[in-house]
Coordinates of C-alpha atoms in Angstrom, one line a residue:
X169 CA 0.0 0.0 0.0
X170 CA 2.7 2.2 1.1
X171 CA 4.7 1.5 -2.5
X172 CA 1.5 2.0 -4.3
X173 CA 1.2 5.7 -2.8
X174 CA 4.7 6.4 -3.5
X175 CA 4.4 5.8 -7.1
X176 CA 1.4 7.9 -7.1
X177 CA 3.3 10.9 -5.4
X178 CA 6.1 10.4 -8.1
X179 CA 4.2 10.4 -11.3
X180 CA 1.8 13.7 -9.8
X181 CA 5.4 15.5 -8.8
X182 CA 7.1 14.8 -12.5
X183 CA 3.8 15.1 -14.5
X184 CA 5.3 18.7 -16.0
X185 CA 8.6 16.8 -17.2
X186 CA 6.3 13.9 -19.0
X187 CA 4.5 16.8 -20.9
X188 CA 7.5 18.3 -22.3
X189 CA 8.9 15.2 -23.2
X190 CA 5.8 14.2 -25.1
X191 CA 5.8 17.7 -26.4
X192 CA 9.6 17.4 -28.1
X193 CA 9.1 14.3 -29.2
X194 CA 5.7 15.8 -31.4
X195 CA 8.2 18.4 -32.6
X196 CA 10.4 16.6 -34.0
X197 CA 8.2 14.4 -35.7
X198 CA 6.4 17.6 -37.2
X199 CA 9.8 18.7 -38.5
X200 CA 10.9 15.5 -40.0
X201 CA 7.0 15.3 -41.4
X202 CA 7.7 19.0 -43.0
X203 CA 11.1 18.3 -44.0
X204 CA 10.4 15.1 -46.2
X205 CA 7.7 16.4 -47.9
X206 CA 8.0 19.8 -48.2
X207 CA 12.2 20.0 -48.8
X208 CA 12.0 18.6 -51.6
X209 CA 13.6 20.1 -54.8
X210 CA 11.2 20.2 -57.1
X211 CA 12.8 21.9 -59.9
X212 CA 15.8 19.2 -59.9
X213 CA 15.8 16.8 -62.8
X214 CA 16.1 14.1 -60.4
X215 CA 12.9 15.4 -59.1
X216 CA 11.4 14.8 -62.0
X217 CA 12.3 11.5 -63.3
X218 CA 11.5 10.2 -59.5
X219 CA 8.2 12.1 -60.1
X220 CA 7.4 10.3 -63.7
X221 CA 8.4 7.3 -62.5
X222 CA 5.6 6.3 -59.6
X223 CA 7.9 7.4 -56.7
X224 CA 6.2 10.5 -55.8
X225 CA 2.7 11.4 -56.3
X226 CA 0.8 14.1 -57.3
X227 CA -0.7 14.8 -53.8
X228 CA 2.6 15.9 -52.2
X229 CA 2.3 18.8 -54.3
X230 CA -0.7 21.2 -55.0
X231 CA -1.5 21.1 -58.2
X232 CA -1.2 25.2 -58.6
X233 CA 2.3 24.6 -57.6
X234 CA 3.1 22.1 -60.2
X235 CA 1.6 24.0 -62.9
X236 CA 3.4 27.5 -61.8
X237 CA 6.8 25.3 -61.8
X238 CA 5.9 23.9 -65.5
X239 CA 5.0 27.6 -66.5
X240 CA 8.2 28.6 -64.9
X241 CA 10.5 26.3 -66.6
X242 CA 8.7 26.5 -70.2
X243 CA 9.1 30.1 -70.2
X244 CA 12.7 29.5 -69.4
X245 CA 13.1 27.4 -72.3
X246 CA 10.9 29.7 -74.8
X247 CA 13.7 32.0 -74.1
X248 CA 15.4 30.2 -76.5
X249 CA 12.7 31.4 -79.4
X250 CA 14.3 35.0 -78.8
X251 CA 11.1 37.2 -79.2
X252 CA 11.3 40.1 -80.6
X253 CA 11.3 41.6 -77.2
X254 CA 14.1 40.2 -76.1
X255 CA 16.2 41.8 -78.8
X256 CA 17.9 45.2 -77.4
X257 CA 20.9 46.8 -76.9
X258 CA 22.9 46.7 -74.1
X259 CA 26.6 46.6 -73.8
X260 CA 27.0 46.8 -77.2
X261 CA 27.2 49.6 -79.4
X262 CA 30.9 51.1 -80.3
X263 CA 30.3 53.7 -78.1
X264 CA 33.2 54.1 -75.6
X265 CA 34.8 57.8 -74.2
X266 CA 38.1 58.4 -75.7
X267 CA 37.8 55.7 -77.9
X268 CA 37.4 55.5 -81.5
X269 CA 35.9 52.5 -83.3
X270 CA 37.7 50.8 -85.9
X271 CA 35.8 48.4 -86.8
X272 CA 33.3 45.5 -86.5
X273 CA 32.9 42.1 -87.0
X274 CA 29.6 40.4 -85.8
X275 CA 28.7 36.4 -85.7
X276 CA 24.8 36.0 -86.4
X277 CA 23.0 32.6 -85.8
X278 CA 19.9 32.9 -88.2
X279 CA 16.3 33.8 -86.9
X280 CA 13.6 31.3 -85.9
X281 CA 13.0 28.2 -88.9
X282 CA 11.2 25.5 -88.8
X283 CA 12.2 22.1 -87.3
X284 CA 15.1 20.3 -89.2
X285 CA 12.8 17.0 -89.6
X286 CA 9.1 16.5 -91.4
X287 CA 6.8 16.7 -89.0
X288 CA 2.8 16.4 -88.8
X289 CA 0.3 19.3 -89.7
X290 CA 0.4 21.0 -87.0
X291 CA -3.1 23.1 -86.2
X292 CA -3.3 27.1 -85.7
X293 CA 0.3 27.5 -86.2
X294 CA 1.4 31.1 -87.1
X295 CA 4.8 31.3 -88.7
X296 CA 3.6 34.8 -90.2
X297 CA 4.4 38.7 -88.6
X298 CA 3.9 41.8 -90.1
X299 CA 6.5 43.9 -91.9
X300 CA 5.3 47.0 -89.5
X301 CA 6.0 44.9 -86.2
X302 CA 10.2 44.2 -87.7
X303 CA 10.5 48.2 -88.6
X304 CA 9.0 49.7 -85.7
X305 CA 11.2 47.1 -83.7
X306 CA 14.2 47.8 -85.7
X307 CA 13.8 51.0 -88.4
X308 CA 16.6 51.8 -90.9
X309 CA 19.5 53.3 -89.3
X310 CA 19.0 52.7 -85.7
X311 CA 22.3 51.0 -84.9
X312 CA 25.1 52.6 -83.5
X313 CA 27.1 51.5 -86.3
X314 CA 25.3 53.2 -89.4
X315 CA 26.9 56.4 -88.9
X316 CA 30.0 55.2 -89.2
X317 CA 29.7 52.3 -92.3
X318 CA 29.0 52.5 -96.1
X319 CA 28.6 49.7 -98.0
X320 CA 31.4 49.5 -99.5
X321 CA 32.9 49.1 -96.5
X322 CA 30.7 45.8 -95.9
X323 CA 31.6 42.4 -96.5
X324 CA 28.7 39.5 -95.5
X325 CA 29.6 36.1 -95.3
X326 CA 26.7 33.5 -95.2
X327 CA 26.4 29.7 -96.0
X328 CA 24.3 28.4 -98.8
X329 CA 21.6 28.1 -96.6
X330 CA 18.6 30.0 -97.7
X331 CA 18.1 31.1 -94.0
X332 CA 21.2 32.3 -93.1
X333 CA 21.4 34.3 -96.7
X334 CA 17.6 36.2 -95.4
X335 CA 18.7 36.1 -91.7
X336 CA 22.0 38.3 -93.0
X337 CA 19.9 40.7 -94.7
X338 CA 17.0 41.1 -91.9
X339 CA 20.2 42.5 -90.2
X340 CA 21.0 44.4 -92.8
X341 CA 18.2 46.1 -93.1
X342 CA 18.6 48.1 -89.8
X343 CA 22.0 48.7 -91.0
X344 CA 22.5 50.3 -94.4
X345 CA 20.6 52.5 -96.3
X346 CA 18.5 51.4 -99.4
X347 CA 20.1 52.9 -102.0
X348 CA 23.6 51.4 -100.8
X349 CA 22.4 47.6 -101.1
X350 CA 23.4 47.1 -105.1
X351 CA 27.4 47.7 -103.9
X352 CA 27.0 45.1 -101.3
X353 CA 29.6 42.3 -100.9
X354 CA 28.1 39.0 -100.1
X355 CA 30.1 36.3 -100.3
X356 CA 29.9 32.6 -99.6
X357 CA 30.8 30.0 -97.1
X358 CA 30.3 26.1 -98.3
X359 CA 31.0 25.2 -94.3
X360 CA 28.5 26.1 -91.5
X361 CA 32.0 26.7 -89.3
X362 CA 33.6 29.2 -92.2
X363 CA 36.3 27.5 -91.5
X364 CA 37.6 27.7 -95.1
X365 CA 40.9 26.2 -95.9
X366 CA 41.1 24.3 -92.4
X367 CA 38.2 22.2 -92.2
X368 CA 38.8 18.6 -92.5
X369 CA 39.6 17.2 -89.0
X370 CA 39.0 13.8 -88.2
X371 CA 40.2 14.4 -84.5
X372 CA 36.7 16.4 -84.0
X373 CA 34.6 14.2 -86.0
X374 CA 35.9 11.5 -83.6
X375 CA 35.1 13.5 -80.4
X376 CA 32.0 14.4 -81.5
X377 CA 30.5 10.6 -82.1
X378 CA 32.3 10.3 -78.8
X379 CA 30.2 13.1 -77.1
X380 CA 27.0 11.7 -78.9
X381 CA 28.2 8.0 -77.8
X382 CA 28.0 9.2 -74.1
X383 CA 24.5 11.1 -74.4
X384 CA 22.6 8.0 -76.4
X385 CA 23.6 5.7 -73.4
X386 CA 22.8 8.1 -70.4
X387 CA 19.4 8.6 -72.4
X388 CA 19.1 4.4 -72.5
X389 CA 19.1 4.7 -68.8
X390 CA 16.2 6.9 -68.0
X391 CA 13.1 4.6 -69.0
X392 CA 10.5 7.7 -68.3
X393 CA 12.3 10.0 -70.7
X394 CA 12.8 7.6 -73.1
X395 CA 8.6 6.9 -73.1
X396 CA 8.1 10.7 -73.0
X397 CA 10.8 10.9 -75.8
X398 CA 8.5 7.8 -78.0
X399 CA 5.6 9.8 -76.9
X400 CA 5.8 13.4 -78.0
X401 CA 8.0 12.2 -81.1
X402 CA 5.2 9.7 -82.8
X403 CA 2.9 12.9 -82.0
X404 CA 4.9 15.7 -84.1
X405 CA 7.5 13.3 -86.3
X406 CA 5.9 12.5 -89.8
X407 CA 8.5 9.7 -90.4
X408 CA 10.7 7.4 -88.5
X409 CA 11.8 4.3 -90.4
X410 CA 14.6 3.9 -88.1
X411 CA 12.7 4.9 -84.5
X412 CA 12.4 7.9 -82.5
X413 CA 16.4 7.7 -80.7
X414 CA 17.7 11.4 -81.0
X415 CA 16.0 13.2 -78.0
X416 CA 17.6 16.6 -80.1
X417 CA 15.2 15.9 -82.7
X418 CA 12.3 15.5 -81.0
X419 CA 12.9 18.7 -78.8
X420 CA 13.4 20.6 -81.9
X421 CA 10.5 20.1 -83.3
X422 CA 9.2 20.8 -80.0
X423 CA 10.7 24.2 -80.3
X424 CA 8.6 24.7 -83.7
X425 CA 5.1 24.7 -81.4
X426 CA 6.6 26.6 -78.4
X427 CA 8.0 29.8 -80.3
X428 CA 4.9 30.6 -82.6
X429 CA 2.6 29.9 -79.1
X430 CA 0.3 27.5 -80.4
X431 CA -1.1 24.0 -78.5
X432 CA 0.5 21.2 -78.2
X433 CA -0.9 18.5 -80.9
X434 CA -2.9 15.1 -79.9
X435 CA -3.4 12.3 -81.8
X436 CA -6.7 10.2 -82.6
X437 CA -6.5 6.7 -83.1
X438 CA -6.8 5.4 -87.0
X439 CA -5.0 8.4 -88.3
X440 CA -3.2 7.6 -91.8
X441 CA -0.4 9.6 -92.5
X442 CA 1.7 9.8 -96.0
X443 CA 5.4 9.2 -95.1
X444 CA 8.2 12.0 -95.3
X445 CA 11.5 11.6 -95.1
X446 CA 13.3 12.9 -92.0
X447 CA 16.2 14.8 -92.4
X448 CA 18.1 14.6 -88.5
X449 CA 20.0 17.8 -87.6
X450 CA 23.1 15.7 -87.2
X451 CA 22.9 14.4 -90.7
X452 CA 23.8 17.9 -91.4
X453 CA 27.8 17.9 -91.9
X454 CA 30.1 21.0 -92.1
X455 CA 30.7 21.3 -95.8
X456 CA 27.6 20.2 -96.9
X457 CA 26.5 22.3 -99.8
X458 CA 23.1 23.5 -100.4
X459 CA 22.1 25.0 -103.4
X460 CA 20.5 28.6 -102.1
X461 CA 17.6 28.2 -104.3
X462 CA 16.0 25.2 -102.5
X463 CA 14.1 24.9 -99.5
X464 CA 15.9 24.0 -95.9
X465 CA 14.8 20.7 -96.2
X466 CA 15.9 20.5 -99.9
X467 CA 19.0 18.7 -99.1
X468 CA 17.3 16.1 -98.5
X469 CA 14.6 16.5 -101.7
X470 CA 16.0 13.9 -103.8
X471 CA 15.7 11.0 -101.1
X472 CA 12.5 11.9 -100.2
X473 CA 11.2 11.7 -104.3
X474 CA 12.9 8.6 -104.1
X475 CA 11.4 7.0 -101.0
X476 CA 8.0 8.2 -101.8
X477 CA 8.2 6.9 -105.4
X478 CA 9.4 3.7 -104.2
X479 CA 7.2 3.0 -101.6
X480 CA 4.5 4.9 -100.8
X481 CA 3.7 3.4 -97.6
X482 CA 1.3 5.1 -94.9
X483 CA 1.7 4.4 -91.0
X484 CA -1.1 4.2 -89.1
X485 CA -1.4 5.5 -85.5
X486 CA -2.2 3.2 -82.6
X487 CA -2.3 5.7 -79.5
X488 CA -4.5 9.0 -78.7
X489 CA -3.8 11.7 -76.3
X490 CA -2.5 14.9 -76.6
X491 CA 1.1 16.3 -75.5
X492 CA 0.9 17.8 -72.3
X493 CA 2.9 20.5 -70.4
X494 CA 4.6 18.4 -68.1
X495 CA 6.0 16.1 -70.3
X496 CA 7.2 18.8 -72.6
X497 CA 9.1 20.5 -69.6
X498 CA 10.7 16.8 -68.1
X499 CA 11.7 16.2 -71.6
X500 CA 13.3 19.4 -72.2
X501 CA 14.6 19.2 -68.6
X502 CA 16.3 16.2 -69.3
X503 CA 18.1 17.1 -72.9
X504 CA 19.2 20.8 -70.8
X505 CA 21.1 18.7 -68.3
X506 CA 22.9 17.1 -70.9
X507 CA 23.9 20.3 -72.6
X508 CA 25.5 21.9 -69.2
X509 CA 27.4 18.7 -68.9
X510 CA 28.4 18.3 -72.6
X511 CA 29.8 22.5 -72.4
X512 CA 31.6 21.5 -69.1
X513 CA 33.1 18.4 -70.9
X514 CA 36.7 19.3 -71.7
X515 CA 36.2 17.7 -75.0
X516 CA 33.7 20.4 -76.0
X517 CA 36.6 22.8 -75.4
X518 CA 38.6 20.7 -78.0
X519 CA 36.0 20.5 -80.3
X520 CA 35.7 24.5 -80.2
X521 CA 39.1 24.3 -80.9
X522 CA 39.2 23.0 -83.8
X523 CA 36.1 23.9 -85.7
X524 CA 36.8 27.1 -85.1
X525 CA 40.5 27.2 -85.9
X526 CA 40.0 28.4 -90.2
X527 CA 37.5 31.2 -88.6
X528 CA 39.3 33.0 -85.8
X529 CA 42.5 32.7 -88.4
X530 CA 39.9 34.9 -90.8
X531 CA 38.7 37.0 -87.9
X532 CA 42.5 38.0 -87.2
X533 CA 43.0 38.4 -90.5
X534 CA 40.4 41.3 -91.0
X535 CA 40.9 42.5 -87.4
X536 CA 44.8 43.6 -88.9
X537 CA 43.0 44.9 -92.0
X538 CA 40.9 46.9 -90.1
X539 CA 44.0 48.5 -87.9
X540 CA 46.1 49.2 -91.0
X541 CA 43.7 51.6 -93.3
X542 CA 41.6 48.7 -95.2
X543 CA 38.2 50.0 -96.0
X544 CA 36.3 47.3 -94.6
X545 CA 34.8 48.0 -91.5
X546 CA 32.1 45.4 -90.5
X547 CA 32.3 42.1 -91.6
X548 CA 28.9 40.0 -90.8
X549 CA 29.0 36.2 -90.5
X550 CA 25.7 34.7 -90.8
X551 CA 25.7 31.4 -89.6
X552 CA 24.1 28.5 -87.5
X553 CA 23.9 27.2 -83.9
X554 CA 27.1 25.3 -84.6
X555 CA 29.2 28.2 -86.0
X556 CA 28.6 30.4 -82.1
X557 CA 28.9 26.9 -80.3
X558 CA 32.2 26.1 -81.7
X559 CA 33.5 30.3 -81.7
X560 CA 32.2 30.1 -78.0
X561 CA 34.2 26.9 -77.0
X562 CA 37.5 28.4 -78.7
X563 CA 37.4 31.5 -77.0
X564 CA 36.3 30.2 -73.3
X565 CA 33.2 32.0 -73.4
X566 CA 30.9 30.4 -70.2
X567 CA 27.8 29.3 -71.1
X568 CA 25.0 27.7 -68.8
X569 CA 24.6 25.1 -71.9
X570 CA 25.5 24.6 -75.1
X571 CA 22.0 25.4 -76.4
X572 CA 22.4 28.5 -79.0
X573 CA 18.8 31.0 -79.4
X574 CA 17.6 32.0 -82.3
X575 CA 19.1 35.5 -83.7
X576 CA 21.9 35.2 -80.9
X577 CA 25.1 37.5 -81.9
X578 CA 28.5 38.0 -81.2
X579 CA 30.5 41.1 -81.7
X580 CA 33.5 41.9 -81.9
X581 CA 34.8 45.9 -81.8
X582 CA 37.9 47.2 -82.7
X583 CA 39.0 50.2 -80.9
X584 CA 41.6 52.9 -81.5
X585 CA 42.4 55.2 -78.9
X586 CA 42.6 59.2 -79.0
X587 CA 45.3 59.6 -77.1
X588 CA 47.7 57.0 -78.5
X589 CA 47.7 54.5 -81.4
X590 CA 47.2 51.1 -79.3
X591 CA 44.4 48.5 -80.7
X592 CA 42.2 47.0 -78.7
X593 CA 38.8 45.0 -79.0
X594 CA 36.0 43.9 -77.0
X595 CA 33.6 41.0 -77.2
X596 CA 29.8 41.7 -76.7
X597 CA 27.9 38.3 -76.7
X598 CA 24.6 38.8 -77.1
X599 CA 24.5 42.3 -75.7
X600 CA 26.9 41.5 -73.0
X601 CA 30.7 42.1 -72.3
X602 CA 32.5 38.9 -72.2
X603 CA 36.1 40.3 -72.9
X604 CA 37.0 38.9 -69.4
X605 CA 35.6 35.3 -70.0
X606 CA 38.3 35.4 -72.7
X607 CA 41.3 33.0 -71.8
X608 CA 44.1 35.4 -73.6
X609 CA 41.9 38.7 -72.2
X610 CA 40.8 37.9 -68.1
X611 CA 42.4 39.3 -65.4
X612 CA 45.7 42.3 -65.9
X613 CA 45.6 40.9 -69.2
X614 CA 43.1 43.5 -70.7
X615 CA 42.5 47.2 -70.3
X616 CA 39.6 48.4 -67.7
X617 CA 38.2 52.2 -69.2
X618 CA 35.4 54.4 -68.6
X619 CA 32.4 53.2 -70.8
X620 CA 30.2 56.8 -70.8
X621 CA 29.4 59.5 -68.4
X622 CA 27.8 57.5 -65.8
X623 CA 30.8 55.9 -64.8
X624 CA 30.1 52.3 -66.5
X625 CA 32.9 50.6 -67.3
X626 CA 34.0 48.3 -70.0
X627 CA 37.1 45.5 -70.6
X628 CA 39.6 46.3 -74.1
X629 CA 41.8 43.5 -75.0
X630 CA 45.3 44.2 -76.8
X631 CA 45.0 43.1 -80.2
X632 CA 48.2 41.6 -80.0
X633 CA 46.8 38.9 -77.1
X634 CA 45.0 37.2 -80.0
X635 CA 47.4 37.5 -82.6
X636 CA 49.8 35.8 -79.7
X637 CA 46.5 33.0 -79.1
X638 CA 46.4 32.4 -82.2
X639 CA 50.3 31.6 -83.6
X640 CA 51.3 30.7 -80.0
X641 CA 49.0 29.2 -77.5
X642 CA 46.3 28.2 -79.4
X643 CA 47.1 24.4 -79.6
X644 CA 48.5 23.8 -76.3
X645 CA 45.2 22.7 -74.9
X646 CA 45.5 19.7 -78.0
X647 CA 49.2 18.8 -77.0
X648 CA 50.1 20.0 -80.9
X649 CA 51.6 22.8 -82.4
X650 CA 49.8 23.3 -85.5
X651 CA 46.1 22.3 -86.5
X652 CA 47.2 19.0 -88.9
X653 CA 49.2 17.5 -85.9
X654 CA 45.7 18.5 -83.8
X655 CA 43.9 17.1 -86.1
X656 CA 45.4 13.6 -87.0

């Protein structure tokens, strides 16, 4: 009786330290609750492949969230469509106190096309704007360049590719007067690299399958993205003989839909379609030739008259659905992760290297012109996605992937100053100084001066720095001194 009261005393006298107890232990369950379900990183592509894969549900996110993170990350991608809002000046511009601009040379990756393969009709697409929109966006005269230019003093490089060849004269347009485009200089490039006399390189073709190689088997792994890859392909590709495998593809044509804002496509079961050939973007080489009076597809006109004459066979679909938002953005979240890996891969680097060796030899080449009285002044390159990549690479320019937007630019100004006769330059990539990111300009190695009156400043690089690159330094990174020993 006496032990029975005891306890009774005991548990009444500690009743305050059982309560907090009880309470911390609550707390820390709350926290661990919170912290596994809430902590989550939602925008990681890990995330997402755990997400389209069964391992988390839908109900450990509100489904306003979900569709503000697919808005987000779609947006982020359109970016790549480069509006016409998203074209301004910034950095750029050849206007620098106590400087005087020599001259100009400016790397162009065409404007918006259509995808590189055949794909399916695609409903309320808009590939049309108005003349008015392009001239009150950009009228006659309105760079800071066209005061200082005639065209005589223009040379325009572009590849046999219709687009490039209208993408060059778009530019034009804000650039030269009307009455000065009969004089113009347009010359050709029959490589998307203008690489010119040093093209052939078997040491990058190598690397490159190797790159490719390494991509097609991380892409084997991922079972969801390969389903989502099947999936939005059979719904926008006209013609695969040989399957849906190049994620690239499929996200290009992707990009066709996204830029001109229309829906995504669905498919109805018992649809016939007539078969296309499909031309990949990889089957595009470097010196690959296209006569400028055919379509961007015509390259690959004759095997297409040949299939289709041969065989007219029709393919009949066996799913329906429609595309949605989510498996758009995993997709393209997916192929972006392998781009910031493949630009962080030292091989890209060596790729840059040399694909880009016959242009920056050109680039110097009219850069000394420029310096020693020559009446050129702005030399326009109007090129592709591969031409800025590989320029990019060679130079050490960072960049979050290797994804190149539609219309991006590159610029290059020569400088002169007024108080002595140094050269400099600067590189402007699209609109922004990069002259540090340069490997032969960062650090002591270029020359800080006062941009305008507000006290902005802006990076000149010697001229000689890239002239030394160039015959010095530039094969080091490849263990060779000249580009056939790279090359081999």
């Amino acid at each position: 009786m006496m032990m029975l009261r005891e306890l009774i005393r005991f548990s009444t006298q500690h009743r305050t330290l059982y309560c907090y107890m009880i309470l911390s232990v609550w707390i820390f369950l709350l926290i661990a609750g919170m912290y596994k379900y809430i902590g989550q990183n939602t925008t990681s592509l890990g995330y997402t492949l755990n997400f389209l894969n069964g391992r988390n549900q839908l109900n450990n996110l509100d489904a306003s969230t979900s569709s503000l993170l697919e808005l987000r990350n779609l947006v982020k991608y359109k970016a790549r469509c480069t509006p016409l809002t998203y074209i301004a000046r910034a950095d750029d511009g050849g206007i620098l106190d106590g400087w005087k601009l020599q001259g100009v040379l400016l790397i162009l990756r065409h404007g918006d096309r259509g995808p590189m393969s055949h794909v399916r009709p695609i409903p309320r697409l808009n590939c049309g704007i108005t003349g008015d929109n392009l001239v009150n966006k950009n009228p006659p005269n309105s760079t800071p360049y066209s005061q200082l230019l005639n065209s005589d003093e223009v040379v325009v490089y572009t590849t046999r590719v219709r687009r490039t060849f209208q993408s060059a004269l778009a530019f034009l347009y804000t650039f030269l007067p009307t009455d000065k485009w009969l004089a113009l200089n347009v010359k050709e490039s029959h490589s998307i690299a203008f690489c010119f006399s040093d093209c052939a390189c078997p040491q990058a073709d190598a690397l490159r399958k190797w790159l490719m190689k390494m991509q097609k088997q991380q892409l084997l792994k991922q079972t969801a993205i390969t389903n989502i890859m099947q999936w939005i392909g059979s719904n926008l590709l006209q013609y695969t003989p040989n399957g849906i495998t190049d994620a690239n593809e499929v996200v290009d044509a992707i990009l066709t839909i996204m830029c001109h804002d229309s829906p995504w496509p669905c498919r109805d079961l018992n649809i016939t379609d007539n078969s296309a050939a499909s031309t990949k973007a990889n089957d595009f080489e470097l010196n690959e030739v296209i006569n400028i009076d055919q379509d961007d597809l015509g390259i690959a006109s004759n095997a297409l008259d040949m299939e289709m004459n041969r065989n007219r066979d029709t393919t009949t679909a066996s799913t329906t659905g429609c595309i949605e938002s989510s498996q758009v953005a995993a997709l393209m979240s997916f192929v972006t992760m392998q781009s910031i890996q493949e630009a962080r891969h030292l091989n890209y680097k060596r790729i840059g290297l040399l694909r880009a060796y016959g242009m920056i030899r050109h680039i110097v080449s009219y850069m000394l012109r420029m310096i020693s009285g020559d009446r050129t002044k702005f030399v326009l390159y109007a090129g592709h996605d591969w031409t800025l990549q590989y320029l990019t690479a060679a130079f050490g320019i960072r960049t979050d992937n290797t994804f190149i937007a539609y219309a991006a630019r590159l610029t290059i100004e020569v400088y002169r100053s007024d108080t002595h006769t140094d050269y400099y330059f600067r590189v402007v990539y699209n609109g922004r100084d990069v002259t540090q990111q340069i490997d032969f300009c960062e650090g002591g190695k270029s020359l800080r001066v006062t941009r305008d009156s507000r006290g902005n400043k802006a990076d000149l690089c010697p001229i000689e720095n890239i002239i030394r690159f160039l015959h010095e330094d530039y094969f080091a990174p490849l263990n060779a001194t000249n580009f056939k020993d790279a090359c081999m």
